[in-house]
Amino acid sequence: MPQPDPPYFVWDGQCGFCGRWAGWLERAARPGVPLVAFQDLDDLAAAGLTADDVTRASWWVPADGAPLPGADGIAAALRAGRPRWSRVAGRALGATVVRPLARLAYRQVAANRHRLPAPDVDPPSRPD
């Protein structure tokens, strides 16, 4: 896949749990949030990421600035969404009082993601 132009959300295309939640994000924040599995990226360094980065977290790659990991990336992706509720949810998730809890929850889920069942939603579409 050619390197997409930012902004976009990077997720682990080999993780069923991650794929299901990425699919939810794709539908919830559409059409403003392009998603790409890190395995489909030609050049992680062009996105400002390393192999270690993408194996431990999902990422929001903005048009300007540094990529945002985990809960911060999800909040940014939601803020980039078109539906009003998506933008409101993104601001709430990134709020000073909520952010530490969101980061902690994300770290716990990410550390155990391969043990977790995939939610009953469809994963995002991927290029053939």
PDB file of C-alpha atoms in Angstrom:
ATOM      1  CA  MET A   1       0.000   0.000   0.000  1.00  0.00           C
ATOM      2  CA  PRO A   2       1.348   3.449  -0.797  1.00  0.00           C
ATOM      3  CA  GLN A   3       2.076   5.604   2.217  1.00  0.00           C
ATOM      4  CA  PRO A   4      -1.133   7.512   3.032  1.00  0.00           C
ATOM      5  CA  ASP A   5      -1.141  11.241   3.600  1.00  0.00           C
ATOM      6  CA  PRO A   6      -1.742  12.177   7.240  1.00  0.00           C
ATOM      7  CA  PRO A   7      -3.834  12.355   9.238  1.00  0.00           C
ATOM      8  CA  TYR A   8      -4.599   8.664   9.766  1.00  0.00           C
ATOM      9  CA  PHE A   9      -4.939   6.095  12.545  1.00  0.00           C
ATOM     10  CA  VAL A  10      -2.513   3.139  12.732  1.00  0.00           C
ATOM     11  CA  TRP A  11      -3.581  -0.175  14.295  1.00  0.00           C
ATOM     12  CA  ASP A  12      -2.309  -3.786  14.475  1.00  0.00           C
ATOM     13  CA  GLY A  13      -3.837  -5.669  11.555  1.00  0.00           C
ATOM     14  CA  GLN A  14      -2.947  -9.052  13.073  1.00  0.00           C
ATOM     15  CA  CYS A  15      -4.797  -8.484  16.350  1.00  0.00           C
ATOM     16  CA  GLY A  16      -8.463  -9.508  16.225  1.00  0.00           C
ATOM     17  CA  PHE A  17      -9.360  -7.396  19.254  1.00  0.00           C
ATOM     18  CA  CYS A  18      -7.593  -4.368  17.726  1.00  0.00           C
ATOM     19  CA  GLY A  19      -9.244  -4.900  14.356  1.00  0.00           C
ATOM     20  CA  ARG A  20     -12.703  -5.012  15.800  1.00  0.00           C
ATOM     21  CA  TRP A  21     -12.191  -1.792  17.746  1.00  0.00           C
ATOM     22  CA  ALA A  22     -10.526  -0.126  14.759  1.00  0.00           C
ATOM     23  CA  GLY A  23     -13.621  -1.085  12.751  1.00  0.00           C
ATOM     24  CA  TRP A  24     -15.795   0.556  15.385  1.00  0.00           C
ATOM     25  CA  LEU A  25     -13.650   3.705  15.240  1.00  0.00           C
ATOM     26  CA  GLU A  26     -13.817   3.745  11.439  1.00  0.00           C
ATOM     27  CA  ARG A  27     -17.622   3.641  11.510  1.00  0.00           C
ATOM     28  CA  ALA A  28     -18.083   5.896  14.541  1.00  0.00           C
ATOM     29  CA  ALA A  29     -15.906   8.769  13.356  1.00  0.00           C
ATOM     30  CA  ARG A  30     -16.467   8.508   9.621  1.00  0.00           C
ATOM     31  CA  PRO A  31     -15.638   9.914   7.247  1.00  0.00           C
ATOM     32  CA  GLY A  32     -12.857  11.904   8.894  1.00  0.00           C
ATOM     33  CA  VAL A  33     -10.653   9.108  10.221  1.00  0.00           C
ATOM     34  CA  PRO A  34      -8.677   7.033   7.715  1.00  0.00           C
ATOM     35  CA  LEU A  35      -7.342   3.806   9.266  1.00  0.00           C
ATOM     36  CA  VAL A  36      -4.353   1.749   8.196  1.00  0.00           C
ATOM     37  CA  ALA A  37      -2.912  -1.442   9.653  1.00  0.00           C
ATOM     38  CA  PHE A  38       0.778  -0.964  10.395  1.00  0.00           C
ATOM     39  CA  GLN A  39       1.514  -4.103   8.376  1.00  0.00           C
ATOM     40  CA  ASP A  40       0.176  -2.261   5.301  1.00  0.00           C
ATOM     41  CA  LEU A  41       2.499   0.737   5.690  1.00  0.00           C
ATOM     42  CA  ASP A  42       5.482   0.865   3.366  1.00  0.00           C
ATOM     43  CA  ASP A  43       7.583   3.063   5.641  1.00  0.00           C
ATOM     44  CA  LEU A  44       6.970   3.334   9.383  1.00  0.00           C
ATOM     45  CA  ALA A  45       9.739   5.916   9.715  1.00  0.00           C
ATOM     46  CA  ALA A  46       7.877   8.235   7.320  1.00  0.00           C
ATOM     47  CA  ALA A  47       5.044   8.222   9.857  1.00  0.00           C
ATOM     48  CA  GLY A  48       7.499   8.934  12.685  1.00  0.00           C
ATOM     49  CA  LEU A  49       7.065   5.408  14.074  1.00  0.00           C
ATOM     50  CA  THR A  50       9.215   2.352  14.754  1.00  0.00           C
ATOM     51  CA  ALA A  51       8.382  -1.353  14.772  1.00  0.00           C
ATOM     52  CA  ASP A  52       8.465  -1.267  18.585  1.00  0.00           C
ATOM     53  CA  ASP A  53       6.008   1.662  18.624  1.00  0.00           C
ATOM     54  CA  VAL A  54       3.367  -0.076  16.531  1.00  0.00           C
ATOM     55  CA  THR A  55       3.601  -3.409  18.333  1.00  0.00           C
ATOM     56  CA  ARG A  56       2.788  -1.837  21.701  1.00  0.00           C
ATOM     57  CA  ALA A  57       0.115   0.749  20.784  1.00  0.00           C
ATOM     58  CA  SER A  58      -2.170   2.161  18.135  1.00  0.00           C
ATOM     59  CA  TRP A  59      -1.234   5.630  16.867  1.00  0.00           C
ATOM     60  CA  TRP A  60      -2.768   8.800  15.461  1.00  0.00           C
ATOM     61  CA  VAL A  61      -0.471  10.265  12.812  1.00  0.00           C
ATOM     62  CA  PRO A  62      -1.423  13.945  12.477  1.00  0.00           C
ATOM     63  CA  ALA A  63      -0.785  16.162   9.468  1.00  0.00           C
ATOM     64  CA  ASP A  64       1.565  18.211  11.645  1.00  0.00           C
ATOM     65  CA  GLY A  65       3.237  17.323  14.910  1.00  0.00           C
ATOM     66  CA  ALA A  66       4.343  14.084  16.509  1.00  0.00           C
ATOM     67  CA  PRO A  67       2.272  10.878  16.384  1.00  0.00           C
ATOM     68  CA  LEU A  68       0.066  10.265  19.427  1.00  0.00           C
ATOM     69  CA  PRO A  69      -0.062   6.790  21.029  1.00  0.00           C
ATOM     70  CA  GLY A  70      -2.848   4.824  22.656  1.00  0.00           C
ATOM     71  CA  ALA A  71      -5.648   6.670  24.404  1.00  0.00           C
ATOM     72  CA  ASP A  72      -4.282  10.042  23.270  1.00  0.00           C
ATOM     73  CA  GLY A  73      -4.346   8.815  19.662  1.00  0.00           C
ATOM     74  CA  ILE A  74      -7.886   7.492  19.983  1.00  0.00           C
ATOM     75  CA  ALA A  75      -9.020  10.826  21.458  1.00  0.00           C
ATOM     76  CA  ALA A  76      -7.386  12.698  18.556  1.00  0.00           C
ATOM     77  CA  ALA A  77      -8.971  10.354  16.003  1.00  0.00           C
ATOM     78  CA  LEU A  78     -12.405  10.883  17.557  1.00  0.00           C
ATOM     79  CA  ARG A  79     -11.891  14.657  17.500  1.00  0.00           C
ATOM     80  CA  ALA A  80     -11.120  14.378  13.769  1.00  0.00           C
ATOM     81  CA  GLY A  81     -14.400  12.562  13.133  1.00  0.00           C
ATOM     82  CA  ARG A  82     -17.320  14.161  11.381  1.00  0.00           C
ATOM     83  CA  PRO A  83     -20.217  13.339  13.697  1.00  0.00           C
ATOM     84  CA  ARG A  84     -20.572  15.906  16.448  1.00  0.00           C
ATOM     85  CA  TRP A  85     -20.756  13.210  19.145  1.00  0.00           C
ATOM     86  CA  SER A  86     -17.380  11.865  17.938  1.00  0.00           C
ATOM     87  CA  ARG A  87     -15.706  15.232  18.430  1.00  0.00           C
ATOM     88  CA  VAL A  88     -17.336  15.639  21.852  1.00  0.00           C
ATOM     89  CA  ALA A  89     -16.227  12.125  22.887  1.00  0.00           C
ATOM     90  CA  GLY A  90     -12.677  12.886  21.725  1.00  0.00           C
ATOM     91  CA  ARG A  91     -12.552  16.067  23.776  1.00  0.00           C
ATOM     92  CA  ALA A  92     -13.945  14.247  26.823  1.00  0.00           C
ATOM     93  CA  LEU A  93     -11.404  11.412  26.485  1.00  0.00           C
ATOM     94  CA  GLY A  94      -8.596  13.958  26.275  1.00  0.00           C
ATOM     95  CA  ALA A  95      -9.835  16.073  29.203  1.00  0.00           C
ATOM     96  CA  THR A  96      -7.308  16.665  31.968  1.00  0.00           C
ATOM     97  CA  VAL A  97      -9.322  14.724  34.532  1.00  0.00           C
ATOM     98  CA  VAL A  98     -10.072  11.746  32.229  1.00  0.00           C
ATOM     99  CA  ARG A  99      -6.772  11.449  30.342  1.00  0.00           C
ATOM    100  CA  PRO A 100      -4.769   9.646  33.090  1.00  0.00           C
ATOM    101  CA  LEU A 101      -7.525   7.064  33.538  1.00  0.00           C
ATOM    102  CA  ALA A 102      -7.867   6.583  29.773  1.00  0.00           C
ATOM    103  CA  ARG A 103      -4.100   6.078  29.452  1.00  0.00           C
ATOM    104  CA  LEU A 104      -4.071   3.538  32.290  1.00  0.00           C
ATOM    105  CA  ALA A 105      -7.014   1.632  30.829  1.00  0.00           C
ATOM    106  CA  TYR A 106      -5.403   1.647  27.380  1.00  0.00           C
ATOM    107  CA  ARG A 107      -2.090   0.290  28.744  1.00  0.00           C
ATOM    108  CA  GLN A 108      -3.910  -2.543  30.530  1.00  0.00           C
ATOM    109  CA  VAL A 109      -5.937  -3.478  27.458  1.00  0.00           C
ATOM    110  CA  ALA A 110      -2.914  -3.234  25.139  1.00  0.00           C
ATOM    111  CA  ALA A 111      -0.836  -5.463  27.412  1.00  0.00           C
ATOM    112  CA  ASN A 112      -3.567  -8.132  27.355  1.00  0.00           C
ATOM    113  CA  ARG A 113      -5.105  -7.607  23.898  1.00  0.00           C
ATOM    114  CA  HIS A 114      -4.174 -11.040  22.546  1.00  0.00           C
ATOM    115  CA  ARG A 115      -6.035 -12.642  25.470  1.00  0.00           C
ATOM    116  CA  LEU A 116      -9.186 -10.585  24.973  1.00  0.00           C
ATOM    117  CA  PRO A 117     -12.077 -11.677  22.784  1.00  0.00           C
ATOM    118  CA  ALA A 118     -12.783  -9.582  19.740  1.00  0.00           C
ATOM    119  CA  PRO A 119     -15.982  -7.578  20.212  1.00  0.00           C
ATOM    120  CA  ASP A 120     -18.863  -8.414  17.899  1.00  0.00           C
ATOM    121  CA  VAL A 121     -18.219  -5.657  15.327  1.00  0.00           C
ATOM    122  CA  ASP A 122     -16.635  -5.846  11.881  1.00  0.00           C
ATOM    123  CA  PRO A 123     -12.980  -4.856  11.433  1.00  0.00           C
ATOM    124  CA  PRO A 124     -12.113  -2.020   9.061  1.00  0.00           C
ATOM    125  CA  SER A 125     -11.629  -2.782   5.393  1.00  0.00           C
ATOM    126  CA  ARG A 126      -8.058  -3.401   4.265  1.00  0.00           C
ATOM    127  CA  PRO A 127      -6.472  -3.218   0.837  1.00  0.00           C
ATOM    128  CA  ASP A 128      -6.151  -6.546  -0.993  1.00  0.00           C
TER     129      ASP A 128
END
